[in-house]
PDB file of C-alpha atoms in Angstrom:
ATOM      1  CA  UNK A   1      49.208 -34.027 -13.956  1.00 73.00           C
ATOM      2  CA  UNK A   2      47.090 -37.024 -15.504  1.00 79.00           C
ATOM      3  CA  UNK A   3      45.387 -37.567 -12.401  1.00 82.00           C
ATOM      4  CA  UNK A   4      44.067 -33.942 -12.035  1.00 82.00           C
ATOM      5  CA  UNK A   5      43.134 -33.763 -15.654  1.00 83.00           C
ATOM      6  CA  UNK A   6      41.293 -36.716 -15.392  1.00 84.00           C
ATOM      7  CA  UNK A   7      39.490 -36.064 -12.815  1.00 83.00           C
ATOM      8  CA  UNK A   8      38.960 -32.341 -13.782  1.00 82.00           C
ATOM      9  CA  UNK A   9      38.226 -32.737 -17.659  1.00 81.00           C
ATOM     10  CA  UNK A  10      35.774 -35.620 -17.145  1.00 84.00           C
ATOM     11  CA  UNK A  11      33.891 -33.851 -14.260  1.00 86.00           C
ATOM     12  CA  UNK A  12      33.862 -30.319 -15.990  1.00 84.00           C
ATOM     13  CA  UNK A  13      32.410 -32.543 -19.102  1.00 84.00           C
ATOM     14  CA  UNK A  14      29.896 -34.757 -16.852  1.00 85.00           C
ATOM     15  CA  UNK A  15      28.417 -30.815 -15.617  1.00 84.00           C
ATOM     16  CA  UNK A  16      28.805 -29.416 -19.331  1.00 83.00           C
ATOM     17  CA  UNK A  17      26.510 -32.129 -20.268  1.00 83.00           C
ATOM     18  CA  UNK A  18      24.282 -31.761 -17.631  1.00 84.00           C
ATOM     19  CA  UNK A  19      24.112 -27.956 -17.587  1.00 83.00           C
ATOM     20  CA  UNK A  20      23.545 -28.065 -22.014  1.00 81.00           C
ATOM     21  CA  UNK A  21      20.835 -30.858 -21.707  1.00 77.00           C
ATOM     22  CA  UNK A  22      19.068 -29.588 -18.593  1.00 78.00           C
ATOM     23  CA  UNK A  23      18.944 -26.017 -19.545  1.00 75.00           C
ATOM     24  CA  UNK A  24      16.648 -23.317 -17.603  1.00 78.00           C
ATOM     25  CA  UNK A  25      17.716 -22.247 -13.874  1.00 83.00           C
ATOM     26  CA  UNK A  26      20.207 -25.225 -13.586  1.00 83.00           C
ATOM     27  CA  UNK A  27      22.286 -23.925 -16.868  1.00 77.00           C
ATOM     28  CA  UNK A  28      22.255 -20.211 -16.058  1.00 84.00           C
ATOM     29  CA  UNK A  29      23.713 -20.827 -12.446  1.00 86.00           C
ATOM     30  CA  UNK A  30      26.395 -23.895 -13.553  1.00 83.00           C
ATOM     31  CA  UNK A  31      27.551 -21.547 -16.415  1.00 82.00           C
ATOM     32  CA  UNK A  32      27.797 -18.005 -13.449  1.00 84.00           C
ATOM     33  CA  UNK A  33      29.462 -20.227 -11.351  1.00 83.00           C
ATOM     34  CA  UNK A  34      32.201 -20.732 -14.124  1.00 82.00           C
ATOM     35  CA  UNK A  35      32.339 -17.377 -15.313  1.00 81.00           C
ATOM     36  CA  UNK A  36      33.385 -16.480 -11.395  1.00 81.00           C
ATOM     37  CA  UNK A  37      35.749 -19.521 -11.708  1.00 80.00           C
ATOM     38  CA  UNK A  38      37.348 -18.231 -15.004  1.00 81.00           C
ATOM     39  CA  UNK A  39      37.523 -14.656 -14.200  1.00 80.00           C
ATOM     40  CA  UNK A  40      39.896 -15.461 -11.525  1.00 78.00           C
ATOM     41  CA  UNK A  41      43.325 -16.215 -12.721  1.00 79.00           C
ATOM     42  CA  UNK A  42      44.025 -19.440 -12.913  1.00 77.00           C
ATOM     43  CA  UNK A  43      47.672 -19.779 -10.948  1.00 79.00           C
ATOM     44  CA  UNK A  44      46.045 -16.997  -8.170  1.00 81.00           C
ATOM     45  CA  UNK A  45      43.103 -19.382  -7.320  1.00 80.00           C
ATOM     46  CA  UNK A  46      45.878 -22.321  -6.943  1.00 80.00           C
ATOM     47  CA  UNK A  47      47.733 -20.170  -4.542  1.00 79.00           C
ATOM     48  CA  UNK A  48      44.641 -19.383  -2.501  1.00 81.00           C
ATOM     49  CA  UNK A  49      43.307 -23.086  -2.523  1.00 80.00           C
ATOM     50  CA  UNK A  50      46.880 -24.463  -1.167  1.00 81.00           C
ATOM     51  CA  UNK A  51      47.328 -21.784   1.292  1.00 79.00           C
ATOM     52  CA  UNK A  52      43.822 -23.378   2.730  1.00 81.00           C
ATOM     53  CA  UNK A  53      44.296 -26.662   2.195  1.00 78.00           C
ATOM     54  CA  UNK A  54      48.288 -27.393   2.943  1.00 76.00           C
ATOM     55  CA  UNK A  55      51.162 -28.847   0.928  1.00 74.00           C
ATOM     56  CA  UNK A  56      50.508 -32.162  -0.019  1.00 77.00           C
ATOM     57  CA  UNK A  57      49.894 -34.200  -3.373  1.00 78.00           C
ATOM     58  CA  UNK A  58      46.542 -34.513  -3.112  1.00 80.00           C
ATOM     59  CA  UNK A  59      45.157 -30.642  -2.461  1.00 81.00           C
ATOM     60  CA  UNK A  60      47.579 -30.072  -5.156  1.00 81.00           C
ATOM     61  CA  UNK A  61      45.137 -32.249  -7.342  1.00 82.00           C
ATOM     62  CA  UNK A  62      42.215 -30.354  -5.847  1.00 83.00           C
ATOM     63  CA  UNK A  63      43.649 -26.858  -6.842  1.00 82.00           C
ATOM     64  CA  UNK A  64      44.840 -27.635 -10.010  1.00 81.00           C
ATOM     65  CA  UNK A  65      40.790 -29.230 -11.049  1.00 82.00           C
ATOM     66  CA  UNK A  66      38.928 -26.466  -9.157  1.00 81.00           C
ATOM     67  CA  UNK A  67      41.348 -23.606 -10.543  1.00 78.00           C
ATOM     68  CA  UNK A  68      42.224 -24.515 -14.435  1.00 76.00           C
ATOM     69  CA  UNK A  69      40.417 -28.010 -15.327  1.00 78.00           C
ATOM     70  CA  UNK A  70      36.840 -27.927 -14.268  1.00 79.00           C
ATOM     71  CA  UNK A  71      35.543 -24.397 -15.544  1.00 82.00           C
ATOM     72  CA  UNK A  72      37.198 -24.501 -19.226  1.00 82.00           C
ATOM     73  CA  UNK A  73      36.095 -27.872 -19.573  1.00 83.00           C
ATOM     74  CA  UNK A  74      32.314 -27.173 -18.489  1.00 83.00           C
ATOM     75  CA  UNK A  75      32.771 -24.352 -20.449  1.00 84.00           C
ATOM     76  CA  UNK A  76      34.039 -26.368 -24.381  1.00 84.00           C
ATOM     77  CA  UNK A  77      32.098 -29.469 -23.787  1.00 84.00           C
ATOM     78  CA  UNK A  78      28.685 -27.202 -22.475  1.00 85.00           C
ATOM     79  CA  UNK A  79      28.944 -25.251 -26.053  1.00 83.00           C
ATOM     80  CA  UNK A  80      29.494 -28.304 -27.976  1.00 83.00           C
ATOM     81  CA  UNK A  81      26.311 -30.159 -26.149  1.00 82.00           C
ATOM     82  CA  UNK A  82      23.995 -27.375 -27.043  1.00 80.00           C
ATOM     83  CA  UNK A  83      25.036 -28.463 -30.610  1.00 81.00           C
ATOM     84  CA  UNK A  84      23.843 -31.725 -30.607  1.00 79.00           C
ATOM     85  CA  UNK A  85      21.105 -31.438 -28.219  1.00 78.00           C
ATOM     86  CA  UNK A  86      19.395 -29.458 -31.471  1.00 75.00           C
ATOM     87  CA  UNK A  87      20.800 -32.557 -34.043  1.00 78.00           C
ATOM     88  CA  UNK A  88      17.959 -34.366 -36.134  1.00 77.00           C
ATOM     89  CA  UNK A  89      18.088 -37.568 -34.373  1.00 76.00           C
ATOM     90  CA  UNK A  90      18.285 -36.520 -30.462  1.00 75.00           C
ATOM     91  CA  UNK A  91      14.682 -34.539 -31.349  1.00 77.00           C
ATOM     92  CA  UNK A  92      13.828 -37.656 -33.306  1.00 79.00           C
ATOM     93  CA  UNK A  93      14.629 -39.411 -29.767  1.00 75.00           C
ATOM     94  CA  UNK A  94      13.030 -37.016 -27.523  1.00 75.00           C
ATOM     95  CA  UNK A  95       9.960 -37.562 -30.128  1.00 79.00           C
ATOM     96  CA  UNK A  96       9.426 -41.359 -29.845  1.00 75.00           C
ATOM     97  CA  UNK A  97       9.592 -40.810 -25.689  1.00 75.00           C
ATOM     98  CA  UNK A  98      13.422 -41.662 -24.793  1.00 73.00           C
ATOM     99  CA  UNK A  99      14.018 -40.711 -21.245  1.00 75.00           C
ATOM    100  CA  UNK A 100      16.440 -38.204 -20.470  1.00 73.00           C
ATOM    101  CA  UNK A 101      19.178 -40.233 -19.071  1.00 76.00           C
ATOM    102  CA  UNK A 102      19.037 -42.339 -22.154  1.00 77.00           C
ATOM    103  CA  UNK A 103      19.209 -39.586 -24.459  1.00 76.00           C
ATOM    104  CA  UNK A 104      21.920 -37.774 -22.873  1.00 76.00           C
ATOM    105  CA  UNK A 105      23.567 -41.284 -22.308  1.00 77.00           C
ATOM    106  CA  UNK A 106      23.228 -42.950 -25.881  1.00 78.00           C
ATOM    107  CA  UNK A 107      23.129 -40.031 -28.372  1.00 76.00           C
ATOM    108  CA  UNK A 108      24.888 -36.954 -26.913  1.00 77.00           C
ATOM    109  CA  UNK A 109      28.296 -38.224 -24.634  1.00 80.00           C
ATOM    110  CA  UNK A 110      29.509 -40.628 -27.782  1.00 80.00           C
ATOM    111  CA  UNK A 111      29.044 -37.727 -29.778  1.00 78.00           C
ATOM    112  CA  UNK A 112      31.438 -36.058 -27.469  1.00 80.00           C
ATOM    113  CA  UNK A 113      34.498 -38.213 -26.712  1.00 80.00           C
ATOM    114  CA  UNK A 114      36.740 -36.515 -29.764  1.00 78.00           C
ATOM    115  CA  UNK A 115      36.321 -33.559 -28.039  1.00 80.00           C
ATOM    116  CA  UNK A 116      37.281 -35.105 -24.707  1.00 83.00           C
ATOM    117  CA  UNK A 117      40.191 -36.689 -26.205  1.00 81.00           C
ATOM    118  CA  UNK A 118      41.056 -33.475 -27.028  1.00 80.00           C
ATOM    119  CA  UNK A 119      40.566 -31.656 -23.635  1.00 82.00           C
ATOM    120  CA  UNK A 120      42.853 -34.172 -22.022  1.00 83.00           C
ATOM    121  CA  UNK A 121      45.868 -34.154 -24.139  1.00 81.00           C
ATOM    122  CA  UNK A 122      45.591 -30.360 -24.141  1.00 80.00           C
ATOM    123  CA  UNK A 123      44.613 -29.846 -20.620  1.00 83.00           C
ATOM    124  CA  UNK A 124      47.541 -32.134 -19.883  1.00 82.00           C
ATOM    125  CA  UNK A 125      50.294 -29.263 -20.420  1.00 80.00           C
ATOM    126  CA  UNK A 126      48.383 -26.624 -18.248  1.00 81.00           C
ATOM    127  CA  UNK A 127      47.995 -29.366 -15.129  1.00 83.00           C
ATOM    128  CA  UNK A 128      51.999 -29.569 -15.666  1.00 81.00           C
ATOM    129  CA  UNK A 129      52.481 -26.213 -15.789  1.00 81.00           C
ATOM    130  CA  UNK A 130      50.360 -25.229 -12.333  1.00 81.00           C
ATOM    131  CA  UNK A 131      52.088 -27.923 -10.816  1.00 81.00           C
ATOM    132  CA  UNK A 132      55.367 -26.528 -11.423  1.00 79.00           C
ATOM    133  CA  UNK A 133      54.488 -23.108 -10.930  1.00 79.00           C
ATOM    134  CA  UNK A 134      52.854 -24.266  -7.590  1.00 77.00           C
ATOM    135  CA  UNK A 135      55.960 -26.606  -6.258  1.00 76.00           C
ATOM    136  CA  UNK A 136      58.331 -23.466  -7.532  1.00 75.00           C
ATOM    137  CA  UNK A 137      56.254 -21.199  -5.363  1.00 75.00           C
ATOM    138  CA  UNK A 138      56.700 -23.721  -2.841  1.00 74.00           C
ATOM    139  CA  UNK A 139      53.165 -23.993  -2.372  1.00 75.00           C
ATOM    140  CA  UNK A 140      53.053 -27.589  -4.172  1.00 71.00           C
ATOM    141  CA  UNK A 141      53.561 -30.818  -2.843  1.00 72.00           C
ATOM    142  CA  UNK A 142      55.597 -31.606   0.213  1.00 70.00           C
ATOM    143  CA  UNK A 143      59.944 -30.599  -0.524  1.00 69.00           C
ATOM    144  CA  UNK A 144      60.810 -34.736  -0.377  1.00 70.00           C
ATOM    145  CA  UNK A 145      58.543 -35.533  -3.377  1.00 72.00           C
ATOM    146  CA  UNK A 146      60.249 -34.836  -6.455  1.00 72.00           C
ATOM    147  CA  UNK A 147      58.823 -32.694  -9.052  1.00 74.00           C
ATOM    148  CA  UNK A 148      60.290 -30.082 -11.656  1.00 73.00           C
ATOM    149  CA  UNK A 149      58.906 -27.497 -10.408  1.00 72.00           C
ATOM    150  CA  UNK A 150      60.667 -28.689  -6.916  1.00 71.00           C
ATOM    151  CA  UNK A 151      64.015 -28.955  -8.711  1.00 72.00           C
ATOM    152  CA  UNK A 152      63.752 -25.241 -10.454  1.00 72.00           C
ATOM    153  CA  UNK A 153      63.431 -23.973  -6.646  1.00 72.00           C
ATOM    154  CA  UNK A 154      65.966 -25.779  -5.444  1.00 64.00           C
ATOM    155  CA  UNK A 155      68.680 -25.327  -7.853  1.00 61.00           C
ATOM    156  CA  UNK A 156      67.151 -21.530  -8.217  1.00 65.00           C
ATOM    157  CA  UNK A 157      68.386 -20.880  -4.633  1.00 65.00           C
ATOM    158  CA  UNK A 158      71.200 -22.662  -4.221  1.00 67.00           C
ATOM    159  CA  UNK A 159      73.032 -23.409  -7.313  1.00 68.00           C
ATOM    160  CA  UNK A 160      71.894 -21.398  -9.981  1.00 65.00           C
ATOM    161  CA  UNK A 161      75.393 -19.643 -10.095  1.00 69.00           C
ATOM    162  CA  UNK A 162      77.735 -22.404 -10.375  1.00 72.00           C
ATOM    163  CA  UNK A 163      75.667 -25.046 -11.714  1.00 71.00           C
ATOM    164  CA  UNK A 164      72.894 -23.311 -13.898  1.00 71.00           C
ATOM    165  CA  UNK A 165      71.934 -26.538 -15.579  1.00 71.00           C
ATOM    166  CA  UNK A 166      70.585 -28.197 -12.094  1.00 73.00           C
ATOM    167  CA  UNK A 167      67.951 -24.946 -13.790  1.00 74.00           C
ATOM    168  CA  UNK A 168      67.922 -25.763 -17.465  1.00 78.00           C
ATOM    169  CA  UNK A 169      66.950 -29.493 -17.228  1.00 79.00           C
ATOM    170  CA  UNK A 170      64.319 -29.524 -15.299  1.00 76.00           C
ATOM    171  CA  UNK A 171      62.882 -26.333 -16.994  1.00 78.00           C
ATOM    172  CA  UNK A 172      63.468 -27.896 -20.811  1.00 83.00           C
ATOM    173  CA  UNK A 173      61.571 -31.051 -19.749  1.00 81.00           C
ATOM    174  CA  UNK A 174      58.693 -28.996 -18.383  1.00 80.00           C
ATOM    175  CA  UNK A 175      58.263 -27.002 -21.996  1.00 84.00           C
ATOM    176  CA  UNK A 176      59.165 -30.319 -24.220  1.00 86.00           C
ATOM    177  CA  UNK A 177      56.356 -32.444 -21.818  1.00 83.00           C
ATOM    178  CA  UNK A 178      54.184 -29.294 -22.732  1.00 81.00           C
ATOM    179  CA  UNK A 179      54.710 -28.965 -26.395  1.00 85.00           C
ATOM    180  CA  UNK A 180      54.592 -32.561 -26.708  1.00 83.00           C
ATOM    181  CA  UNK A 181      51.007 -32.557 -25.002  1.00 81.00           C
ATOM    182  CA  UNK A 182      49.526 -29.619 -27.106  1.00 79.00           C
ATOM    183  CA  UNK A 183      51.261 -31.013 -30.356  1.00 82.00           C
ATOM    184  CA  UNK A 184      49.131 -34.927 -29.423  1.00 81.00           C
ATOM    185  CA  UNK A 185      46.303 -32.223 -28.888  1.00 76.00           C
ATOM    186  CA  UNK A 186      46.151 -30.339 -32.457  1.00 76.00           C
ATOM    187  CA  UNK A 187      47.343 -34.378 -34.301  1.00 79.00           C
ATOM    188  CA  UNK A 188      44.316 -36.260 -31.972  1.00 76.00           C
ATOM    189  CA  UNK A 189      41.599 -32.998 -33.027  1.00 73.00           C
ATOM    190  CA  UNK A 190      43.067 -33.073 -36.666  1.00 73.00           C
ATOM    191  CA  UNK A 191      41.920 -36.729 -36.656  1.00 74.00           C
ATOM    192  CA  UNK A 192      39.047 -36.521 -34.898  1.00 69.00           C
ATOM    193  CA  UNK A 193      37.413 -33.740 -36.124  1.00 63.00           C
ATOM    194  CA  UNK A 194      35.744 -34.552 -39.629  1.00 56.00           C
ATOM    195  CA  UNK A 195      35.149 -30.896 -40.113  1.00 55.00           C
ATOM    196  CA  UNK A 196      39.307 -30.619 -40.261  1.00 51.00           C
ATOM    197  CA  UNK A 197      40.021 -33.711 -42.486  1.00 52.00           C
ATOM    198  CA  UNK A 198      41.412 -32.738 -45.812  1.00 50.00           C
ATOM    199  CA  UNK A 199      40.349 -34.864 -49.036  1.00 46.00           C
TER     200      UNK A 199
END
């Protein structure tokens, strides 16, 4: 889970950048290609990336980026770079003859690493949540690496009548590592945001 959302929140914001700053053809295709990505569901584009790919922990990392990570991301940090990218002091930049890179580089991304913050704590609870769904389908990783969703299936087949909590465990430590995730979420964006600060 916090290797896939690393990877997938900080590429999804690298193109968001990109596609907000560099507008015109480039922005219009980026932003189709993750409208087709979104209007897939998310767990169904897992499921059709691992039957490709194989069970292993790795293509479990690629389907959970390509299929839930990447596209919202693009998606939050994209609308939140056109913001800026219209902000006094990046057309102050673009006026005195900054170069792109340095614009994009100096003024724009540190004006986007609360949101990023953000993204990753709540990002963090969806990764965990594919995962398990995937390893419960028994389309995750491989059976001998241990994972909750691998223990639901497990003790759903075998056990589940006269040991149900070989179930409950693993299931109540997926939806706490969840809640705990989107509850660092809402706290970090509370703090970050200056627009949500109270006086």
């Amino acid at each position: 889970g916090v290797i896939s959302v690393a990877i997938g929140v900080t590429l999804g914001s690298l193109l968001g950048v990109v596609s907000a700053y560099a507008g015109g053809k480039f922005d219009l295709i980026v932003q189709r290609g993750v409208d087709v990505a979104i209007a897939f569901p998310g767990i169904i584009l897992a499921l059709a990336i691992m039957a490709a790919l194989g069970a292993s922990v790795n293509n479990v990392i690629i389907a959970i980026v390509v299929s839930t990570l990447l596209p919202g991301s693009a998606r939050v940090v994209r609308s939140q770079a056109l913001s800026i990218k219209e902000m006094d002091y990046v057309l102050a930049a673009r006026a005195l003859g900054c170069s792109r890179s340095r614009i994009v580089l100096r003024h724009i991304v540190p004006n986007l690493i609360s949101i990023y913050i953000v993204l990753v704590t709540i990002q963090l609870g969806l990764a965990i949540t594919t995962e398990a769904s995937l390893s419960f389908l028994g389309l995750g990783v491989p059976p001998d690496v241990p994972t909750w969703g691998g223990m639901l299936t497990a003790a759903a087949r075998a056990f589940v009548a006269v040991a149900p909590w070989l179930v409950i465990f693993p299931g109540v430590a997926i939806a706490l590592a969840v809640f705990g995730a989107n509850l660092l979420g809402d706290a970090l964006r509370d703090v970050l945001d200056p627009k949500l600060r109270t006086k």
